Amino acid sequence: MHLDWPVVGRWQALRLFRKAAALAPDDPAPWYWKIKVGRYLGSADGEALMKSGIFGVFERHADYRDVWAFWEEIYHSPGVLLRAAAILERHAGHPIADLRRAQLLTEAGEYDAAGELAAALISGGRTDGGVWAIRAQAALESGDTAAGLVFYQQALRHAATDSLELLWRQVAPIAWPDEDSSYAHTAPADREEFFRAFWARREPDLLTAPNERVAEHFERLRHARRNFRLRHPQSRFHYSPERRALMSSQNRRVLEALLDFGIVAGIVPGRSRFADEIQAAGVGVDVRDVPEPDSITRYRRYGFDGRGLIYLRYGEPQRRLVDHQAEVEAWDYAVGGSLARLVFARASSDSGSDMVFYPTSRGELHNVAVMLERDATSVAANQDVFVWAAFFRGVLEGEQSVYVGVMADTSAAAVWDDEWIEVGRHVGLAPHVFTLARGPYTVGVDTRHNGKRGRLRATIEVPTLWRGTLALSSLLIGVPVDDSAFGRDEVARAMPGDGRLPRDTSLALYAEIYGLSIDRAGRSLYEVEYRFEPVGGGRAVTLSFDRSVLGGAVVPERILVQPGRIPAGRFRVHLTVRDKVRRRIAQSTYITVELR
């Protein structure tokens, strides 16, 4: 009853809980309720009570009620982590106590001890995903990348048995909104697939193995935990929009510091789920306008200040400016071709002296919102990648052969379905050929060319070419090796990724026609028209031919254009086929080429 009263009643409740603890020294319940008193009080005094209560519970029980949820609500200094680990050692042999102790040792930076404990648990028969996750984290954060990645693969294989959801806890601070909601509805049996898709989405270089982004994330996690921990998670700032509104009084000192930093006004491409709210924010943007997905701040949810949240997602900024006197920082990142600025400030002592996002314009607010819903590798790609995709019928009904072309010394391409499950990967010289069903996919291409690295991720929609009506494949164009004989693969190999072709050589064009009508003599009669439309306007060049061929399900269509027939310039090229037997028309999609 006293606990539900205002502050005075809660202090009375605390006295009663202390009395109960003295009367029942082995009972964790009074200590548990002491945690709740501290949580109700909030701020530094309340957190001190919570910490004392948590340690009291740990001394008596390693997994009492939801004590570990309260543990996530206090500041985890190395000393606090090690003290909790030492207390849990009294419960050695308890499955939760042992695993939690390994977790605490890892977060305290005691990697050898954590790894040895996790290894001992595995040797003793514990093979659940949580044990492997902690062993992997300890190895990766200590710099033993090779072993850590092996352990992490084991963790993924056993993800269904990760009862404490440690695998998710490791990556939740960088999850995208759709991943956040998807994981909440993922059954344990599907977790391995979820995490493999999670990392596939982030793989920075398809030419190398394993995925560098995994080790990079754990290195960032180690650095952020050491430098950007949220020190006062019980501050009312994290629970109360009204309290955050009071922090807007700090605008002047923030703006004065930014004047000294200079102006960076780049806008990050993309749209956040809060775009409409941001658009309505008006001119006077400040700390209170930072959107939060639910009733508590992201800082409090993940245990990092604003710098830590963004560091986990993007790593070191391109430039970091600090005004120690004003307690303001500006971090500049190159994102999507723009140099974007994020501003952090200690909004006031009431915010717990933690650095929080402090946007001063709608553009900065947009950047915060978008960047908190994405992440990026620090593995730089310093070369543009030019890629084309072409679609043909596959061997089996319903399948399409998808060609992915790129111009590079060597390249790798991968395709993922709409759930980021990999359906194919090829490494070597382009074009890369995949067999795919109709539907949406993401294509990734990584290149090495002239010693530089290129990267591209794009979505494609694979059409069906099995409709039973007249249909065309994509159109290919290139410089043939042999003018007298060329087919699909020969032209695909000759088609440049950037669409640039010499005008003083012969050009081969190739496509396939599906579903042509057949007359009584067993032949297909049709007209083809190749049309070169100048980009930007001008007179088009048209090449037309009448054809009569032996009928079939697939009819190859090809021509050889002699040098000089097409003038120099940039053109949009497409093919039109007119079936003369049933009076039907089909047209290919456009491709853009430049003759030089």
Coordinates of C-alpha atoms in Angstrom, one line a residue:
M1 CA 0.0 0.0 0.0
H2 CA 2.8 2.4 0.9
L3 CA 4.5 1.7 -2.4
D4 CA 1.5 3.2 -4.3
W5 CA 1.7 6.5 -2.3
P6 CA 3.7 9.5 -3.3
V7 CA 7.4 9.8 -2.4
V8 CA 6.8 9.8 1.4
G9 CA 4.9 6.6 1.2
R10 CA 7.6 5.0 -0.8
W11 CA 10.2 5.7 1.8
Q12 CA 7.9 4.1 4.3
A13 CA 7.6 1.1 2.1
L14 CA 11.4 1.0 1.8
R15 CA 11.7 0.9 5.6
L16 CA 9.2 -2.0 5.8
F17 CA 11.0 -3.9 3.1
R18 CA 14.3 -3.5 5.0
K19 CA 12.6 -4.8 8.1
A20 CA 11.3 -7.8 6.2
A21 CA 14.8 -8.5 4.8
A22 CA 16.2 -8.6 8.4
L23 CA 13.5 -11.0 9.5
A24 CA 13.9 -13.3 6.4
P25 CA 17.6 -13.0 5.5
D26 CA 17.4 -15.7 2.8
D27 CA 14.3 -14.5 1.1
P28 CA 15.0 -12.4 -2.1
A29 CA 11.5 -10.9 -2.1
P30 CA 12.2 -7.9 0.2
W31 CA 15.2 -7.0 -1.9
Y32 CA 13.2 -7.4 -5.0
W33 CA 10.6 -4.9 -3.7
K34 CA 13.5 -2.6 -2.8
I35 CA 14.3 -2.5 -6.5
K36 CA 10.8 -1.4 -7.2
V37 CA 11.0 1.4 -4.6
G38 CA 14.1 2.7 -6.4
R39 CA 12.5 2.5 -9.8
Y40 CA 9.5 4.5 -8.6
L41 CA 11.7 7.2 -7.2
G42 CA 13.9 7.4 -10.3
S43 CA 17.0 9.6 -10.8
A44 CA 20.3 8.9 -9.1
D45 CA 18.8 8.1 -5.6
G46 CA 16.4 5.7 -7.1
E47 CA 19.1 4.0 -9.2
A48 CA 21.3 3.5 -6.1
L49 CA 18.4 1.7 -4.4
M50 CA 17.8 -0.4 -7.5
K51 CA 21.4 -1.4 -7.6
S52 CA 21.5 -2.4 -3.9
G53 CA 18.3 -4.4 -4.3
I54 CA 19.5 -6.2 -7.4
F55 CA 22.7 -7.2 -5.7
G56 CA 20.6 -8.4 -2.7
V57 CA 18.5 -10.5 -5.0
F58 CA 21.5 -12.0 -6.8
E59 CA 23.0 -13.0 -3.4
R60 CA 20.0 -15.1 -2.7
H61 CA 18.7 -16.2 -6.2
A62 CA 20.3 -16.1 -9.6
D63 CA 17.1 -15.7 -11.6
Y64 CA 14.3 -14.3 -9.3
R65 CA 11.2 -13.2 -11.1
D66 CA 12.1 -10.4 -13.6
V67 CA 15.2 -9.2 -11.8
W68 CA 17.2 -9.3 -15.0
A69 CA 14.8 -6.8 -16.7
F70 CA 15.6 -4.4 -13.8
W71 CA 19.3 -5.1 -14.2
E72 CA 19.0 -3.6 -17.7
E73 CA 17.7 -0.4 -16.2
I74 CA 20.9 0.6 -14.3
Y75 CA 24.3 1.8 -15.3
H76 CA 26.7 -1.0 -15.9
S77 CA 30.2 0.3 -15.1
P78 CA 33.0 -2.3 -15.1
G79 CA 32.9 -2.3 -11.3
V80 CA 29.2 -3.0 -11.2
L81 CA 29.5 -5.8 -13.8
L82 CA 32.4 -7.5 -12.0
R83 CA 30.6 -7.2 -8.6
A84 CA 27.5 -8.8 -10.1
A85 CA 29.6 -11.6 -11.7
A86 CA 31.4 -12.3 -8.4
I87 CA 28.0 -12.6 -6.6
L88 CA 26.7 -15.0 -9.2
E89 CA 29.8 -17.2 -8.7
R90 CA 28.1 -18.3 -5.5
H91 CA 25.5 -20.0 -7.6
A92 CA 28.0 -21.9 -9.8
G93 CA 26.3 -24.8 -11.5
H94 CA 23.0 -23.0 -11.8
P95 CA 22.4 -22.8 -15.6
I96 CA 21.2 -19.2 -15.6
A97 CA 23.8 -18.0 -13.2
D98 CA 26.7 -19.5 -15.2
L99 CA 25.5 -18.1 -18.5
R100 CA 24.8 -14.6 -17.0
R101 CA 28.2 -14.6 -15.3
A102 CA 29.9 -15.3 -18.7
Q103 CA 27.8 -12.4 -20.2
L104 CA 28.8 -10.0 -17.4
L105 CA 32.5 -10.9 -17.7
T106 CA 32.3 -10.2 -21.4
E107 CA 30.7 -6.8 -21.0
A108 CA 33.3 -6.0 -18.3
G109 CA 36.1 -6.7 -20.8
E110 CA 37.3 -9.9 -19.0
Y111 CA 37.4 -11.8 -22.2
D112 CA 39.7 -14.6 -21.2
A113 CA 37.6 -15.4 -18.1
A114 CA 34.4 -15.2 -20.1
G115 CA 35.7 -17.4 -22.9
E116 CA 37.0 -20.0 -20.4
L117 CA 33.6 -20.1 -18.6
A118 CA 31.7 -20.4 -21.8
A119 CA 34.0 -23.1 -23.1
A120 CA 33.6 -25.0 -19.8
L121 CA 29.9 -24.9 -20.1
I122 CA 30.0 -26.2 -23.7
S123 CA 32.4 -29.0 -22.6
G124 CA 29.9 -29.9 -19.9
G125 CA 27.2 -30.4 -22.4
R126 CA 25.6 -26.9 -22.7
T127 CA 25.2 -26.3 -26.5
D128 CA 22.3 -23.7 -26.5
G129 CA 22.6 -20.6 -28.7
G130 CA 23.2 -18.3 -25.7
V131 CA 26.4 -20.0 -24.6
W132 CA 27.8 -20.0 -28.1
A133 CA 26.7 -16.3 -28.5
I134 CA 28.7 -15.3 -25.4
R135 CA 31.7 -17.3 -26.4
A136 CA 31.6 -15.7 -29.9
Q137 CA 31.3 -12.2 -28.4
A138 CA 34.2 -12.7 -26.0
A139 CA 36.4 -13.9 -28.9
L140 CA 35.4 -11.2 -31.4
E141 CA 35.7 -8.3 -28.9
S142 CA 39.1 -9.6 -27.8
G143 CA 40.3 -9.6 -31.4
D144 CA 40.3 -13.3 -32.0
T145 CA 38.2 -12.9 -35.2
A146 CA 38.7 -16.3 -36.8
A147 CA 37.6 -18.2 -33.7
G148 CA 34.9 -15.8 -32.9
L149 CA 33.3 -16.2 -36.3
V150 CA 33.4 -20.0 -36.0
F151 CA 31.7 -19.7 -32.6
Y152 CA 29.1 -17.3 -34.0
Q153 CA 28.1 -19.7 -36.7
Q154 CA 27.6 -22.3 -34.0
A155 CA 25.4 -19.8 -32.1
L156 CA 23.3 -19.2 -35.2
R157 CA 22.9 -23.0 -35.7
H158 CA 21.6 -23.2 -32.1
A159 CA 19.6 -20.0 -32.2
A160 CA 16.3 -21.8 -31.5
T161 CA 17.6 -22.8 -28.0
D162 CA 18.8 -19.3 -27.1
S163 CA 16.3 -19.0 -24.2
L164 CA 17.7 -15.6 -22.9
E165 CA 17.7 -14.2 -26.5
L166 CA 21.3 -13.1 -26.2
L167 CA 21.8 -13.2 -30.0
W168 CA 19.1 -10.6 -30.4
R169 CA 20.4 -8.5 -27.5
Q170 CA 23.7 -8.3 -29.3
V171 CA 22.3 -6.8 -32.4
A172 CA 19.1 -5.1 -31.4
P173 CA 20.7 -1.6 -31.2
I174 CA 21.4 -1.7 -35.0
A175 CA 18.2 -3.3 -36.1
W176 CA 16.0 -1.7 -38.7
P177 CA 12.3 -1.1 -37.9
D178 CA 11.1 -4.0 -40.0
E179 CA 13.7 -6.3 -38.4
D180 CA 12.6 -5.1 -34.9
S181 CA 8.9 -6.0 -35.6
S182 CA 9.8 -9.2 -37.5
Y183 CA 11.9 -10.6 -34.7
A184 CA 9.1 -10.0 -32.2
H185 CA 7.0 -12.5 -34.2
T186 CA 9.8 -14.9 -35.1
A187 CA 9.3 -18.4 -33.7
P188 CA 12.4 -20.0 -32.0
A189 CA 12.7 -22.5 -34.8
D190 CA 13.0 -19.7 -37.4
R191 CA 15.6 -17.6 -35.5
E192 CA 18.6 -19.0 -37.4
E193 CA 17.1 -18.0 -40.7
F194 CA 16.2 -14.6 -39.3
F195 CA 19.8 -13.9 -38.1
R196 CA 21.3 -15.2 -41.4
A197 CA 19.1 -12.8 -43.3
F198 CA 20.0 -10.0 -40.8
W199 CA 23.7 -10.3 -41.7
A200 CA 23.1 -11.0 -45.4
R201 CA 21.5 -7.5 -45.6
R202 CA 24.7 -6.0 -44.2
E203 CA 27.4 -8.0 -46.0
P204 CA 29.9 -5.4 -47.3
D205 CA 31.9 -7.5 -49.7
L206 CA 30.7 -10.5 -51.6
L207 CA 34.2 -11.2 -52.9
T208 CA 35.5 -12.1 -49.5
A209 CA 34.5 -14.5 -46.8
P210 CA 33.4 -14.5 -44.1
N211 CA 31.0 -11.5 -43.7
E212 CA 33.2 -8.6 -42.3
R213 CA 30.2 -6.8 -40.9
V214 CA 29.9 -9.3 -38.1
A215 CA 33.3 -8.7 -36.6
E216 CA 33.0 -5.0 -37.3
H217 CA 29.8 -4.9 -35.3
F218 CA 31.3 -6.5 -32.2
E219 CA 34.3 -4.2 -32.4
R220 CA 31.9 -1.2 -32.4
L221 CA 30.0 -2.8 -29.6
R222 CA 33.1 -3.0 -27.5
H223 CA 34.1 0.6 -28.2
A224 CA 30.6 2.0 -27.6
R225 CA 30.2 0.1 -24.3
R226 CA 33.6 1.5 -23.1
N227 CA 33.0 5.1 -24.2
F228 CA 29.3 5.8 -24.7
R229 CA 27.4 4.0 -22.0
L230 CA 24.3 5.6 -20.7
R231 CA 25.3 6.7 -17.2
H232 CA 22.0 7.7 -15.8
P233 CA 19.3 5.5 -17.3
Q234 CA 16.9 6.3 -14.4
S235 CA 16.8 10.0 -15.3
R236 CA 13.2 11.2 -15.9
F237 CA 14.4 12.5 -19.2
H238 CA 14.1 9.0 -20.6
Y239 CA 10.5 8.5 -19.5
S240 CA 8.8 11.9 -19.7
P241 CA 8.2 13.9 -22.9
E242 CA 7.4 16.8 -20.6
R243 CA 10.8 16.6 -19.0
R244 CA 12.5 16.5 -22.4
A245 CA 10.5 19.6 -23.4
L246 CA 12.2 21.5 -20.5
M247 CA 15.5 20.7 -22.0
S248 CA 14.8 23.0 -25.0
S249 CA 15.9 25.9 -22.8
Q250 CA 19.5 24.9 -23.8
N251 CA 19.0 25.9 -27.4
R252 CA 21.1 29.1 -27.2
R253 CA 24.3 27.5 -26.0
V254 CA 23.9 24.7 -28.6
L255 CA 23.4 27.1 -31.4
E256 CA 26.4 29.3 -30.3
A257 CA 28.6 26.2 -30.4
L258 CA 27.4 25.2 -33.8
L259 CA 28.3 28.6 -35.2
D260 CA 31.9 28.0 -34.3
F261 CA 31.8 24.5 -35.9
G262 CA 30.7 25.9 -39.3
I263 CA 27.7 24.8 -41.4
V264 CA 27.1 21.3 -42.7
A265 CA 23.6 21.0 -44.2
G266 CA 23.6 17.7 -46.1
I267 CA 20.4 15.7 -46.1
V268 CA 20.5 11.9 -45.8
P269 CA 18.6 10.2 -48.6
G270 CA 15.6 8.2 -47.5
R271 CA 12.4 8.5 -45.5
S272 CA 11.9 7.4 -41.9
R273 CA 8.7 6.1 -40.3
F274 CA 8.4 9.5 -38.6
A275 CA 8.6 11.6 -41.8
D276 CA 5.2 13.1 -41.5
E277 CA 5.8 14.1 -37.9
I278 CA 9.1 15.7 -38.9
Q279 CA 7.5 17.6 -41.7
A280 CA 5.1 19.1 -39.2
A281 CA 7.8 20.0 -36.7
G282 CA 8.0 23.6 -37.8
V283 CA 11.0 25.9 -37.5
G284 CA 11.9 25.7 -33.8
V285 CA 13.3 22.2 -33.8
D286 CA 15.1 21.0 -30.7
V287 CA 15.7 18.0 -28.4
R288 CA 12.1 17.4 -27.7
D289 CA 11.4 16.7 -31.4
V290 CA 13.6 13.6 -31.6
P291 CA 11.0 10.9 -32.4
E292 CA 10.8 7.8 -30.1
P293 CA 9.1 4.6 -31.1
D294 CA 7.5 4.1 -27.7
S295 CA 7.2 5.4 -24.2
I296 CA 10.9 5.3 -23.2
T297 CA 13.9 6.7 -25.1
R298 CA 16.2 4.6 -27.3
Y299 CA 19.0 5.7 -24.9
R300 CA 17.3 4.0 -22.0
R301 CA 16.2 0.9 -24.1
Y302 CA 19.7 0.1 -25.4
G303 CA 21.9 1.5 -22.6
F304 CA 23.9 4.0 -24.8
D305 CA 23.9 7.7 -25.1
G306 CA 23.2 9.3 -28.5
R307 CA 26.8 9.0 -29.6
G308 CA 26.8 5.3 -28.8
L309 CA 23.6 4.7 -30.7
I310 CA 24.9 6.3 -33.9
Y311 CA 28.4 4.8 -33.5
L312 CA 27.0 1.3 -33.3
R313 CA 25.2 1.9 -36.6
Y314 CA 27.9 3.9 -38.6
G315 CA 31.2 3.7 -36.8
E316 CA 33.6 6.6 -36.5
P317 CA 32.4 9.9 -38.0
Q318 CA 34.2 11.4 -40.9
R319 CA 34.7 14.5 -38.6
R320 CA 34.1 15.0 -34.9
L321 CA 33.9 18.5 -33.5
V322 CA 33.8 19.1 -29.7
D323 CA 33.1 22.2 -27.6
H324 CA 34.0 21.0 -24.1
Q325 CA 32.8 24.2 -22.5
A326 CA 29.4 24.2 -24.0
E327 CA 29.3 20.3 -23.8
V328 CA 28.2 20.1 -27.5
E329 CA 29.5 17.7 -30.2
A330 CA 28.9 17.6 -33.9
W331 CA 29.6 14.4 -35.8
D332 CA 29.7 14.5 -39.6
Y333 CA 29.0 11.4 -41.7
A334 CA 29.1 10.9 -45.5
V335 CA 25.9 9.0 -46.2
G336 CA 24.4 8.4 -49.6
G337 CA 26.5 11.1 -51.2
S338 CA 25.7 13.8 -48.7
L339 CA 27.8 15.1 -45.7
A340 CA 25.3 15.0 -42.9
R341 CA 25.7 16.4 -39.4
L342 CA 24.4 15.0 -36.1
V343 CA 24.4 17.2 -33.1
F344 CA 24.7 16.0 -29.5
A345 CA 24.5 18.0 -26.2
R346 CA 24.2 17.5 -22.5
A347 CA 20.8 18.9 -22.4
S348 CA 21.1 19.7 -18.7
S349 CA 22.2 18.1 -15.5
D350 CA 18.7 16.8 -15.2
S351 CA 19.1 14.6 -18.2
G352 CA 21.7 12.7 -16.3
S353 CA 24.7 14.4 -17.9
D354 CA 24.4 12.1 -20.9
M355 CA 24.9 13.2 -24.4
V356 CA 21.6 13.2 -26.4
F357 CA 20.7 14.0 -29.9
Y358 CA 20.0 17.8 -30.2
P359 CA 18.8 18.7 -33.7
T360 CA 18.5 22.4 -34.4
S361 CA 16.7 22.2 -37.8
R362 CA 14.2 20.0 -39.6
G363 CA 17.0 18.7 -41.8
E364 CA 19.1 17.6 -38.8
L365 CA 15.9 16.0 -37.3
H366 CA 15.4 14.1 -40.6
N367 CA 19.0 12.9 -40.6
V368 CA 18.7 11.6 -37.0
A369 CA 15.4 9.8 -37.7
V370 CA 16.7 8.1 -40.9
M371 CA 20.1 7.2 -39.6
L372 CA 18.6 5.6 -36.5
E373 CA 16.7 3.3 -38.8
R374 CA 19.7 2.2 -40.9
D375 CA 23.3 1.2 -40.4
A376 CA 26.4 1.0 -42.6
T377 CA 29.8 -0.6 -42.8
S378 CA 33.1 1.2 -42.6
V379 CA 34.4 -1.0 -45.4
A380 CA 34.7 1.8 -48.0
A381 CA 33.6 1.3 -51.6
N382 CA 35.5 3.9 -53.7
Q383 CA 34.4 3.2 -57.2
D384 CA 31.1 3.5 -59.1
V385 CA 29.6 0.2 -60.3
F386 CA 27.6 0.0 -63.5
V387 CA 25.3 -3.0 -63.8
W388 CA 22.7 -4.3 -66.1
A389 CA 20.2 -7.1 -65.7
A390 CA 18.5 -9.1 -68.5
F391 CA 15.7 -11.7 -68.3
F392 CA 15.2 -14.8 -70.4
R393 CA 13.1 -18.0 -70.1
G394 CA 14.7 -20.7 -68.1
V395 CA 14.9 -24.4 -68.9
L396 CA 11.9 -25.4 -66.7
E397 CA 8.5 -23.8 -66.9
G398 CA 8.1 -20.9 -64.5
E399 CA 11.9 -20.3 -64.3
Q400 CA 13.7 -17.3 -65.6
S401 CA 17.4 -17.0 -66.4
V402 CA 18.6 -13.7 -65.0
Y403 CA 21.8 -12.3 -66.3
V404 CA 23.7 -9.7 -64.2
G405 CA 26.4 -7.9 -66.2
V406 CA 29.1 -5.7 -64.8
M407 CA 32.4 -4.3 -66.2
A408 CA 35.3 -5.1 -63.8
D409 CA 38.4 -7.2 -63.5
T410 CA 36.5 -9.5 -61.2
S411 CA 33.2 -9.4 -59.5
A412 CA 30.8 -11.3 -57.3
A413 CA 27.0 -11.2 -57.4
A414 CA 24.4 -12.5 -55.0
V415 CA 20.6 -12.6 -55.1
W416 CA 18.3 -12.5 -52.0
D417 CA 14.5 -13.0 -51.9
D418 CA 12.2 -10.6 -50.3
E419 CA 13.0 -12.1 -46.9
W420 CA 16.7 -11.7 -47.4
I421 CA 17.3 -15.4 -47.9
E422 CA 20.1 -16.0 -50.3
V423 CA 19.1 -17.8 -53.4
G424 CA 22.3 -17.7 -55.4
R425 CA 25.9 -16.3 -55.5
H426 CA 28.5 -16.3 -58.2
V427 CA 32.1 -15.1 -58.1
G428 CA 34.3 -14.5 -61.2
L429 CA 33.9 -12.8 -64.5
A430 CA 30.5 -11.4 -65.5
P431 CA 27.9 -12.0 -66.6
H432 CA 26.5 -13.8 -63.6
V433 CA 23.6 -16.0 -64.3
F434 CA 20.8 -17.0 -61.9
T435 CA 17.7 -19.1 -62.2
L436 CA 14.9 -17.4 -60.5
A437 CA 11.1 -17.6 -60.2
R438 CA 8.9 -14.5 -60.7
G439 CA 9.0 -12.0 -57.9
P440 CA 11.0 -9.3 -56.1
Y441 CA 14.6 -9.8 -55.3
T442 CA 17.6 -7.8 -54.0
V443 CA 20.8 -8.1 -56.2
G444 CA 24.2 -7.3 -54.7
V445 CA 27.3 -6.8 -56.8
D446 CA 30.8 -6.2 -55.5
T447 CA 33.8 -5.5 -57.8
R448 CA 37.5 -5.0 -57.9
H449 CA 38.7 -3.0 -60.9
N450 CA 42.0 -1.2 -61.3
G451 CA 42.7 -1.8 -57.6
K452 CA 39.5 -0.1 -56.4
R453 CA 36.4 -1.6 -54.7
G454 CA 32.9 -1.1 -55.9
R455 CA 29.6 -2.0 -54.3
L456 CA 25.9 -2.0 -55.4
R457 CA 22.7 -3.2 -53.8
A458 CA 19.5 -2.8 -55.8
T459 CA 16.0 -4.3 -56.0
I460 CA 14.7 -5.9 -59.1
E461 CA 11.4 -7.4 -60.1
V462 CA 11.8 -10.6 -62.1
P463 CA 9.0 -11.0 -64.7
T464 CA 7.4 -14.2 -65.9
L465 CA 8.1 -15.1 -69.5
W466 CA 5.7 -18.0 -69.4
R467 CA 2.4 -16.3 -69.9
G468 CA 1.3 -18.3 -73.0
T469 CA 1.1 -15.1 -75.0
L470 CA 3.6 -13.2 -77.2
A471 CA 6.5 -12.1 -75.0
L472 CA 10.1 -10.8 -75.4
S473 CA 13.2 -11.3 -73.4
S474 CA 15.5 -8.4 -72.6
L475 CA 17.5 -7.0 -75.4
L476 CA 21.3 -7.4 -75.3
I477 CA 23.9 -5.4 -77.3
G478 CA 27.6 -5.7 -77.5
V479 CA 30.7 -5.9 -79.8
P480 CA 30.8 -9.5 -81.0
V481 CA 34.0 -11.6 -81.0
D482 CA 32.8 -13.4 -84.1
D483 CA 30.5 -11.5 -86.6
S484 CA 29.3 -14.7 -88.2
A485 CA 28.1 -16.6 -85.1
F486 CA 26.8 -15.2 -81.9
G487 CA 24.1 -16.2 -79.4
R488 CA 22.8 -15.1 -76.0
D489 CA 25.9 -15.9 -74.0
E490 CA 28.3 -14.4 -76.5
V491 CA 26.5 -11.0 -76.6
A492 CA 25.9 -11.0 -72.8
R493 CA 29.7 -11.4 -72.3
A494 CA 30.3 -8.5 -74.7
M495 CA 27.7 -6.2 -73.2
P496 CA 29.4 -3.4 -71.2
G497 CA 28.2 -2.6 -67.7
D498 CA 28.2 1.1 -68.3
G499 CA 26.5 0.9 -71.7
R500 CA 29.4 2.5 -73.6
L501 CA 30.2 1.1 -77.0
P502 CA 32.5 2.1 -79.8
R503 CA 30.7 3.4 -82.9
D504 CA 33.4 2.3 -85.4
T505 CA 32.8 -1.5 -84.9
S506 CA 30.0 -3.9 -85.6
L507 CA 27.3 -4.2 -82.9
A508 CA 25.5 -7.4 -82.2
L509 CA 21.9 -7.2 -80.8
Y510 CA 20.2 -10.3 -79.4
A511 CA 16.8 -11.1 -77.9
E512 CA 14.4 -14.1 -77.7
I513 CA 10.8 -14.2 -78.8
Y514 CA 8.3 -16.4 -76.9
G515 CA 4.9 -17.5 -78.0
L516 CA 5.0 -16.6 -81.7
S517 CA 2.1 -18.0 -83.7
I518 CA 2.7 -20.8 -86.2
D519 CA 0.9 -20.9 -89.5
R520 CA -0.3 -24.1 -91.3
A521 CA 3.1 -24.5 -92.9
G522 CA 4.7 -24.7 -89.5
R523 CA 6.3 -21.3 -89.8
S524 CA 6.2 -18.1 -87.8
L525 CA 5.9 -14.8 -89.7
Y526 CA 6.7 -11.6 -88.0
E527 CA 8.2 -8.1 -88.3
V528 CA 10.9 -6.7 -86.0
E529 CA 11.8 -3.1 -85.5
Y530 CA 14.9 -2.0 -83.6
R531 CA 14.5 1.6 -82.6
F532 CA 17.4 3.9 -81.4
E533 CA 15.9 7.0 -79.8
P534 CA 18.4 9.8 -79.0
V535 CA 18.3 10.8 -75.3
G536 CA 17.3 14.4 -75.1
G537 CA 15.4 14.4 -78.4
G538 CA 16.3 14.2 -82.0
R539 CA 15.6 11.9 -85.0
A540 CA 15.4 8.2 -84.1
V541 CA 17.1 5.5 -86.1
T542 CA 14.9 2.5 -87.0
L543 CA 16.0 -0.8 -88.4
S544 CA 13.1 -3.0 -89.6
F545 CA 13.0 -6.5 -91.0
D546 CA 10.4 -9.1 -92.0
R547 CA 11.1 -12.6 -90.8
S548 CA 9.9 -16.1 -91.7
V549 CA 11.3 -18.8 -89.5
L550 CA 10.5 -22.4 -88.5
G551 CA 8.0 -22.1 -85.6
G552 CA 9.1 -23.0 -82.1
A553 CA 8.5 -22.1 -78.4
V554 CA 11.7 -19.9 -78.5
V555 CA 12.8 -17.9 -81.5
P556 CA 16.2 -16.2 -81.3
E557 CA 16.2 -12.8 -82.8
R558 CA 19.6 -11.2 -83.7
I559 CA 21.1 -8.6 -86.0
L560 CA 24.5 -7.3 -86.8
V561 CA 24.7 -3.5 -87.2
Q562 CA 27.5 -2.4 -89.4
P563 CA 29.9 0.4 -88.3
G564 CA 28.6 3.9 -88.9
R565 CA 25.0 2.8 -89.3
I566 CA 24.1 4.5 -85.9
P567 CA 25.6 7.9 -85.2
A568 CA 27.5 8.8 -82.1
G569 CA 25.4 9.7 -79.0
R570 CA 23.3 8.3 -76.2
F571 CA 20.3 6.3 -77.2
R572 CA 17.3 4.4 -75.6
V573 CA 17.0 1.2 -77.6
H574 CA 14.1 -1.2 -77.7
L575 CA 12.8 -4.0 -79.9
T576 CA 9.2 -4.3 -81.2
V577 CA 7.9 -7.6 -82.6
R578 CA 4.7 -7.8 -84.7
D579 CA 3.2 -11.3 -85.1
K580 CA 1.7 -11.4 -88.6
V581 CA -0.2 -14.6 -88.1
R582 CA -2.4 -13.5 -85.2
R583 CA -1.7 -9.7 -85.4
R584 CA -0.1 -9.4 -81.9
I585 CA 2.6 -7.0 -80.8
A586 CA 5.2 -7.2 -78.0
Q587 CA 7.9 -4.7 -77.0
S588 CA 11.1 -5.2 -75.0
T589 CA 12.1 -2.9 -72.2
Y590 CA 14.4 0.0 -73.0
I591 CA 18.2 -0.2 -72.6
T592 CA 20.4 2.9 -72.7
V593 CA 23.7 2.9 -74.6
E594 CA 26.2 5.4 -75.6
L595 CA 28.1 5.2 -78.9
R596 CA 31.5 6.9 -78.8

